[in-house]
CSV table of C-alpha atoms in Angstrom, one decimal:
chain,number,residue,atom,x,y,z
U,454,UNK,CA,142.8,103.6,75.5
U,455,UNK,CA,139.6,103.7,73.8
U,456,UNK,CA,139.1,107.2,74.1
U,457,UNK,CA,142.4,108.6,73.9
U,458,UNK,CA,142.4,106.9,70.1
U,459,UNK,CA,139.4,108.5,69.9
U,460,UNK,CA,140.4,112.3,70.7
U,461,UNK,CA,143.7,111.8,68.8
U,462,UNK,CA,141.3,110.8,65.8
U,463,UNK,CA,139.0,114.1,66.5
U,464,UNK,CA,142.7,116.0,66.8
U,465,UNK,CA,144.1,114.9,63.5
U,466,UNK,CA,140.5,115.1,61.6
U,467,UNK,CA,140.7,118.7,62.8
U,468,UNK,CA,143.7,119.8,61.1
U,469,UNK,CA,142.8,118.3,57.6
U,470,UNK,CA,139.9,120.4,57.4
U,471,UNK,CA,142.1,123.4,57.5
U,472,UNK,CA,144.4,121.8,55.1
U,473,UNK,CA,142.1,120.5,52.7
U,474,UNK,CA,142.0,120.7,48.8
U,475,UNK,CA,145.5,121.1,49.1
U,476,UNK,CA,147.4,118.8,50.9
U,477,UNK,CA,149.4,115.4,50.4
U,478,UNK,CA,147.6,112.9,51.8
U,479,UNK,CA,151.2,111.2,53.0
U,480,UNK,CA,152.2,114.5,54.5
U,481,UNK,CA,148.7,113.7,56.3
U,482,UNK,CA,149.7,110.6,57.4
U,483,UNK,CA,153.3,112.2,58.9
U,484,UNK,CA,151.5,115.3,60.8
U,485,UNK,CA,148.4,112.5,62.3
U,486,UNK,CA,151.4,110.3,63.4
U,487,UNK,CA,152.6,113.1,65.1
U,488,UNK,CA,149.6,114.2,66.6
U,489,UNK,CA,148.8,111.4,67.9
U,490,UNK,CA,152.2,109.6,69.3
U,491,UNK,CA,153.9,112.8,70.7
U,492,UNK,CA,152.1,115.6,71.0
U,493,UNK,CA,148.5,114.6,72.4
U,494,UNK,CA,149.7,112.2,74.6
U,495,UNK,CA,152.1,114.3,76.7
U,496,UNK,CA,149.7,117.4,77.0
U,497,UNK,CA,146.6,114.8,77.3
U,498,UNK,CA,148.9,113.7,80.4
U,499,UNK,CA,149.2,116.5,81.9
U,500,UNK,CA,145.6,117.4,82.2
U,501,UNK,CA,143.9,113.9,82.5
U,502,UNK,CA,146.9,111.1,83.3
U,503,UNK,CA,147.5,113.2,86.8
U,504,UNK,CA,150.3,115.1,85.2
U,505,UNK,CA,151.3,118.4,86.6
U,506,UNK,CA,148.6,120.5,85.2
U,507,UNK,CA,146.1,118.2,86.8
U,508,UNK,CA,147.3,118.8,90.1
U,509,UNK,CA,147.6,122.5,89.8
U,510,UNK,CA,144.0,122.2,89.5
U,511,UNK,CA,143.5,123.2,85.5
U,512,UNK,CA,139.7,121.4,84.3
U,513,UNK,CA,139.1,120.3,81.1
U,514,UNK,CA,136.5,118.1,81.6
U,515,UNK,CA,136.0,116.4,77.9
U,516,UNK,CA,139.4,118.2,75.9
U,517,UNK,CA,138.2,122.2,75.2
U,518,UNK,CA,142.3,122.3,75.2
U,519,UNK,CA,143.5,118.5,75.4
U,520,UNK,CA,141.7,118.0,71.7
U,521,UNK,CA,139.9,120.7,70.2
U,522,UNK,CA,142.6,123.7,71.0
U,523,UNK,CA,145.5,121.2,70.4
U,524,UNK,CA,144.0,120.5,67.1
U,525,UNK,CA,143.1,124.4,66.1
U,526,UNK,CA,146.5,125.6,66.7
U,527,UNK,CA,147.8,122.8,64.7
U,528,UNK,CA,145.5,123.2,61.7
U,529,UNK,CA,146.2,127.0,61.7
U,530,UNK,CA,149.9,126.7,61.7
U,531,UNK,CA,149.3,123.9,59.0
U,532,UNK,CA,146.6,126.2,56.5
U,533,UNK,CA,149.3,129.4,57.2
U,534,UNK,CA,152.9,127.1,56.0
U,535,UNK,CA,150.4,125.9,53.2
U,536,UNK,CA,149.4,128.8,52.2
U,537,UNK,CA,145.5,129.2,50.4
U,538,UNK,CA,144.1,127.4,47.6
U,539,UNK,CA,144.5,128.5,43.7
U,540,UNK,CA,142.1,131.4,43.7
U,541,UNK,CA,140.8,132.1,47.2
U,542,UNK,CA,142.6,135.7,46.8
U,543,UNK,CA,142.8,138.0,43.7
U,544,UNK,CA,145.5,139.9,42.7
U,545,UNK,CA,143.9,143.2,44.8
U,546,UNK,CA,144.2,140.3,48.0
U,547,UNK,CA,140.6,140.4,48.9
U,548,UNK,CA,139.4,136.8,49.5
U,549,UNK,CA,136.9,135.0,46.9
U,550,UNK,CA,134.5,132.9,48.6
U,551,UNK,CA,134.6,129.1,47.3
U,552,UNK,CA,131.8,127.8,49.3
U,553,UNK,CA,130.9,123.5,49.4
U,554,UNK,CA,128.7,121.8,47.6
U,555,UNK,CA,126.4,120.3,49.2
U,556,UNK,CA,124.5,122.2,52.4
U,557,UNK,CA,122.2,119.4,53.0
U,558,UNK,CA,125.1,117.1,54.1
U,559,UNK,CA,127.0,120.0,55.6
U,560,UNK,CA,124.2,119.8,58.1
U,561,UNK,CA,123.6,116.4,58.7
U,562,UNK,CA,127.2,116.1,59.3
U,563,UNK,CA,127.0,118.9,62.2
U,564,UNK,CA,123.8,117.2,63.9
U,565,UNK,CA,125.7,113.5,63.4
U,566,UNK,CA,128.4,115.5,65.5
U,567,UNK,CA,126.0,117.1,68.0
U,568,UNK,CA,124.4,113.5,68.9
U,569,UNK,CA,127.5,112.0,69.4
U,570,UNK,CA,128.9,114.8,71.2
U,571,UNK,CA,126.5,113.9,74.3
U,572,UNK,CA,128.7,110.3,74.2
U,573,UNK,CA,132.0,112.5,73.4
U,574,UNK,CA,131.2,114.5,76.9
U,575,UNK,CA,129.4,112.5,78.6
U,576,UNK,CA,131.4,108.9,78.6
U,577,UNK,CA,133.3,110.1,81.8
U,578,UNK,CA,130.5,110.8,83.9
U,579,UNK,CA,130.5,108.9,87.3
U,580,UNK,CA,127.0,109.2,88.2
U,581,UNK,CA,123.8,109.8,86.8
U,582,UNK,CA,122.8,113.8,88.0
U,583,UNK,CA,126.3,114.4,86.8
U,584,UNK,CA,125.7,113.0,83.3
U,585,UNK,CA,122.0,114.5,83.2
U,586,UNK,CA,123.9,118.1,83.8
U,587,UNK,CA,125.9,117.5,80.9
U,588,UNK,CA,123.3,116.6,78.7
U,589,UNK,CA,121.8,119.8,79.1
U,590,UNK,CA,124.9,121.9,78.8
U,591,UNK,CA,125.8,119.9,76.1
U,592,UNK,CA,122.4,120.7,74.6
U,593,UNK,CA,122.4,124.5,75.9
U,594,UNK,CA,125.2,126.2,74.5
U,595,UNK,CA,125.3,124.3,71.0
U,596,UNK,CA,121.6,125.7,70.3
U,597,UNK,CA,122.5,129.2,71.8
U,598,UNK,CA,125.3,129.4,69.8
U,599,UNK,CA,123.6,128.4,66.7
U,600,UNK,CA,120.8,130.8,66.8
U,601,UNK,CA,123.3,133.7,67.8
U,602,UNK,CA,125.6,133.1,64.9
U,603,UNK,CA,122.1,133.0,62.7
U,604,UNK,CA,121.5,136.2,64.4
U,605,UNK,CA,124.5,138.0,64.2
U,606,UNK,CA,125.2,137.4,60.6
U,607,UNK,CA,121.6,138.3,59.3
U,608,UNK,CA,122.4,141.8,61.3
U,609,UNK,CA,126.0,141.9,60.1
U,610,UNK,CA,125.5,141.0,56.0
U,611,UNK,CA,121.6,141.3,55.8
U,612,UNK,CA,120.9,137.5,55.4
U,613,UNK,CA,121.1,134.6,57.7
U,614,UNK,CA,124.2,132.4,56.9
U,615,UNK,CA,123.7,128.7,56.6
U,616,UNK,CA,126.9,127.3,56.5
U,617,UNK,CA,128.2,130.0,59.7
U,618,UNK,CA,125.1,129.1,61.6
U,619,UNK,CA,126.6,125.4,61.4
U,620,UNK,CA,129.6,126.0,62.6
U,621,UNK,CA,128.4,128.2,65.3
U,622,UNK,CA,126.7,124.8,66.2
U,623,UNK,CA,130.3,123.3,66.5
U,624,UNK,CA,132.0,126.5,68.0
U,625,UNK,CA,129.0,125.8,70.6
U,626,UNK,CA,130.2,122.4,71.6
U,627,UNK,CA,134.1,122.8,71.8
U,628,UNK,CA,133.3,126.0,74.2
U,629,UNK,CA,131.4,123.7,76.6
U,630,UNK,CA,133.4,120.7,76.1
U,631,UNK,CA,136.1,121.9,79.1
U,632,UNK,CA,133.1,123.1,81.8
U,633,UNK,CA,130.3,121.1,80.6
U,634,UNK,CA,130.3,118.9,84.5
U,635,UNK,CA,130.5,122.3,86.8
U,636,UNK,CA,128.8,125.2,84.8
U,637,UNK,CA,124.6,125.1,84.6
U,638,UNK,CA,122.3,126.0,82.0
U,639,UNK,CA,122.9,129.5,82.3
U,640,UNK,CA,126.6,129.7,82.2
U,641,UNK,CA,126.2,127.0,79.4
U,642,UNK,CA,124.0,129.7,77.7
U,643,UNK,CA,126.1,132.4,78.1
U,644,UNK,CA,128.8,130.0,76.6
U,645,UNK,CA,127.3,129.4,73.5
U,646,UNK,CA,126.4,133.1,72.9
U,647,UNK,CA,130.3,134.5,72.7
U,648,UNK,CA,130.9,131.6,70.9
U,649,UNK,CA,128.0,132.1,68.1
U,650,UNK,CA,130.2,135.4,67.6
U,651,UNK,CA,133.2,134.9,68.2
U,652,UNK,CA,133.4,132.1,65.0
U,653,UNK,CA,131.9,134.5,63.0
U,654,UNK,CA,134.5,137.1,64.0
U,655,UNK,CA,137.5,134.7,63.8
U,656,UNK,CA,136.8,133.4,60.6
U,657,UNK,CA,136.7,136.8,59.2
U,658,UNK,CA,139.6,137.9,60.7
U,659,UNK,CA,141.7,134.7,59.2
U,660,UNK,CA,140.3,135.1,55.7
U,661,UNK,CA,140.0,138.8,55.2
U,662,UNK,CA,143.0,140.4,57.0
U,663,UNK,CA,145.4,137.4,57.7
U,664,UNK,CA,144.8,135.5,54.7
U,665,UNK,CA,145.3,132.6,56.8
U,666,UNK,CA,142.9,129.9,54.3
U,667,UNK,CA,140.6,127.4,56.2
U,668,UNK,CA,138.4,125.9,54.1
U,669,UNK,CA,136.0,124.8,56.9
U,670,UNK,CA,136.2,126.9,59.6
U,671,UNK,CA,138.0,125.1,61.6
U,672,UNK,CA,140.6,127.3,63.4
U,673,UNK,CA,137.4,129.4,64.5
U,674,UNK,CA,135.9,126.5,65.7
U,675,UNK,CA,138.1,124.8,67.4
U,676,UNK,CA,141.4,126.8,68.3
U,677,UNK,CA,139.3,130.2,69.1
U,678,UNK,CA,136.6,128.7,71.0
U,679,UNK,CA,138.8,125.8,72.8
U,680,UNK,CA,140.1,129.1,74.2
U,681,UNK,CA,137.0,130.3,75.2
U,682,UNK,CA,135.8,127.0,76.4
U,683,UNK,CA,139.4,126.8,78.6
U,684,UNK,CA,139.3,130.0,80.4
U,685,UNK,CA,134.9,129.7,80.2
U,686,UNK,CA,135.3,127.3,83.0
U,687,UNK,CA,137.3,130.2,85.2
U,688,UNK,CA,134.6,132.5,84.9
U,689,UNK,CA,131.4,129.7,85.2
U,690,UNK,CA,132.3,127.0,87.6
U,691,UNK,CA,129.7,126.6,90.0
U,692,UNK,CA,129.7,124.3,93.2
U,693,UNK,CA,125.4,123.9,92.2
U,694,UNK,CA,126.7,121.7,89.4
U,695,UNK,CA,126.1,118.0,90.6
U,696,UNK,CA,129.6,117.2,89.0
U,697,UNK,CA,131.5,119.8,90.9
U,698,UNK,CA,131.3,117.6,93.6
U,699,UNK,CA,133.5,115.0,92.0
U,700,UNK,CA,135.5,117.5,89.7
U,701,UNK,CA,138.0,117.7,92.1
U,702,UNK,CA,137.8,122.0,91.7
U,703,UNK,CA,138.8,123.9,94.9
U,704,UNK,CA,137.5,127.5,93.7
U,705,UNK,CA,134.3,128.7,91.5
U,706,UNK,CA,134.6,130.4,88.8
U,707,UNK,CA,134.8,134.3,89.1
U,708,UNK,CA,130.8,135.1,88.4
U,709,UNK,CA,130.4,132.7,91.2
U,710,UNK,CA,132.5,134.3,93.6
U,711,UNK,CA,135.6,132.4,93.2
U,712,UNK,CA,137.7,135.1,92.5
U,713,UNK,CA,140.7,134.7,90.1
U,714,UNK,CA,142.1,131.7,91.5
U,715,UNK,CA,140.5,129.2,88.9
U,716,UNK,CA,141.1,131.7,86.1
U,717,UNK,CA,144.5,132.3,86.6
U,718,UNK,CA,145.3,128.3,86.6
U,719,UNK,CA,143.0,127.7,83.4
U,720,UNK,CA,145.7,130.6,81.7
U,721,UNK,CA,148.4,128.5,82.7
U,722,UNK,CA,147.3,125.4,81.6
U,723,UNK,CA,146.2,126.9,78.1
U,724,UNK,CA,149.6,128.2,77.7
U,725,UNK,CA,151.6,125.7,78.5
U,726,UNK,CA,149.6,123.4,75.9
U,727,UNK,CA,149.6,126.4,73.2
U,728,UNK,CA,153.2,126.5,73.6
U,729,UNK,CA,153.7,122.4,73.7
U,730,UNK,CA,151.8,122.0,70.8
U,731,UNK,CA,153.0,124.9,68.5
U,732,UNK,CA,156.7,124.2,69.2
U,733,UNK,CA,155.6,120.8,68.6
U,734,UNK,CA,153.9,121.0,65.2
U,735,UNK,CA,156.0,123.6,63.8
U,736,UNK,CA,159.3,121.3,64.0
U,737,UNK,CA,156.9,118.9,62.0
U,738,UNK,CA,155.6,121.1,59.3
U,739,UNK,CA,158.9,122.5,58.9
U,740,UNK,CA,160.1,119.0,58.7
U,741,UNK,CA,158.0,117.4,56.0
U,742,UNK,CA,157.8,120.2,54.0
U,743,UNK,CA,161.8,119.5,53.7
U,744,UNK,CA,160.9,116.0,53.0
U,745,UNK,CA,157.8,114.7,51.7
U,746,UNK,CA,156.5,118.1,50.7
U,747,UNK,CA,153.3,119.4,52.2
U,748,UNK,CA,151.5,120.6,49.0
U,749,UNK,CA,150.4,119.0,46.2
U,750,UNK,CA,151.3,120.1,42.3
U,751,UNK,CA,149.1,123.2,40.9
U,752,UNK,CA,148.2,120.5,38.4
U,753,UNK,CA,147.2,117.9,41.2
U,754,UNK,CA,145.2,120.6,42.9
U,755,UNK,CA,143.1,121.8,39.8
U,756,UNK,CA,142.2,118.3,38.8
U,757,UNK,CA,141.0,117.6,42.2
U,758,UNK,CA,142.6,115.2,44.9
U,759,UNK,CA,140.2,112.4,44.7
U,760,UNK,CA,141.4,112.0,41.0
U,761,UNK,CA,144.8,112.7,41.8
U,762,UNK,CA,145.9,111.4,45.4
């Protein structure tokens, strides 16, 4: 019970990044409600509480899909019914950067969520070479992916990016959340590299072509690369993982010669929660926006919501 408040918490803190500067903070309440009564506990069933998708075999060990992708999809359909902030796109519709504040506690809030990741994947661990394992994967593809998104934006725009680097950092974590008991160092590795790019990439793509505005990165983060992490675990399972053992897997992962078995059944159980949750969500949105509103006054926003809300 503990941790399922938890993980709705994580779910719901998610989507008000995405939302943020912006929002009501009683439409906030509505959509968290929601969250966390209806729609995590019926997909958190069917991956963890022995539902349906648990006995097909999907693995999600920590919630790449039960939290982090449940929480992207719902802070991207919320930032996109929301529409972006006063002034993130001129009149040509090429997005102005607004960046934060305050870089210093930018990053001590990523490495407060790094340490406490190692409790956030490791509480389930049943014995002690299992949690050890996850400590190191957990360590792995966070500091891959942090130095590749540092790389890969230096090449890209000719400078290193701070604030991208930190969410590659993030992106890191929710791609190794779901395989983080049955993949090694390696695969964890490997992990945290796509991931380091593929935030970079997604970010872009929401802000300069869909015009989709996410304040923190969030979508990238979590919906993108609790994708990645999902179907990761079909391609890097590996039966030398001491928590394979007790994962209850039947198949490797395909660059471990289990073919496409344990793919195929970590597409299925992304899908079904991508549709669960966007059916889900959508209703809501469309919902409160009827009712309580969603958005906040031009004059509310400008002044600023701590003054206002």
């Amino acid at each position: 019970a503990v941790f399922q408040t938890v993980f709705c918490a994580t779910a719901a803190t998610i989507v008000s990044g995405s939302m943020a500067e912006r929002t009501k903070f009683s439409a906030y309440c509505c959509y968290s409600a929601a969250i966390s009564l209806i729609v995590y506990p019926i997909s958190g069933h069917w991956i963890w509480g022995g539902g349906w998708l648990a006995q097909l075999g999907f693995h999600d060990f920590a919630g790449s899909t039960a939290v982090h992708f449940v929480g992207g999809v719902t802070a991207c359909l919320g930032a996109w019914m929301l529409g972006p902030r006063i002034g993130k796109y001129g009149k040509d519709g090429k997005a102005r950067a607004i960046p934060g504040h305050n870089l210093t506690a930018m990053a001590l809030g990523v490495f407060i969520l790094w340490f406490a990741w190692y409790g956030f994947n490791g509480a389930a661990a049943t014995d002690v070479p299992t949690l050890a394992s996850i400590l190191v994967t957990t360590t792995v593809s966070p500091a891959v992916a942090t130095c590749t998104t540092m790389l890969f934006t230096w090449i890209k725009d000719g400078k290193p990016d701070v604030s991208m680097s930190l969410n590659g950092s993030l992106a890191g974590l929710v791609a190794v959340t779901a395989s983080c008991d049955v993949t090694d160092a390696l695969g964890s590795g490997i992990i945290g590299a796509v991931a380091g790019i593929l935030v970079v990439l997604v970010v872009e793509l929401l802000d300069k072509k869909l015009h989709i505005d996410d304040p923190v990165g969030a979508v990238a983060v979590h919906m993108a690369n609790g994708i990645w992490g999902t179907l990761a675990v079909g391609l890097f399972a590996t039966d030398k993982a001491p928590g394979y053992a007790v994962s209850g897997l039947t198949h490797t992962g395909l660059f471990y010669g289990g073919g496409l078995h344990l793919l195929g059944t970590q597409l299925i159980g992304f899908a079904a929660v991508a549709g669960w949750a966007a059916m889900t969500l959508t209703i809501t949105f469309f919902i409160l926006n009827k009712t309580v509103g969603l958005r906040v006054s031009a004059e509310e926003e400008i002044k600023g919501l701590d003054a206002t809300e």
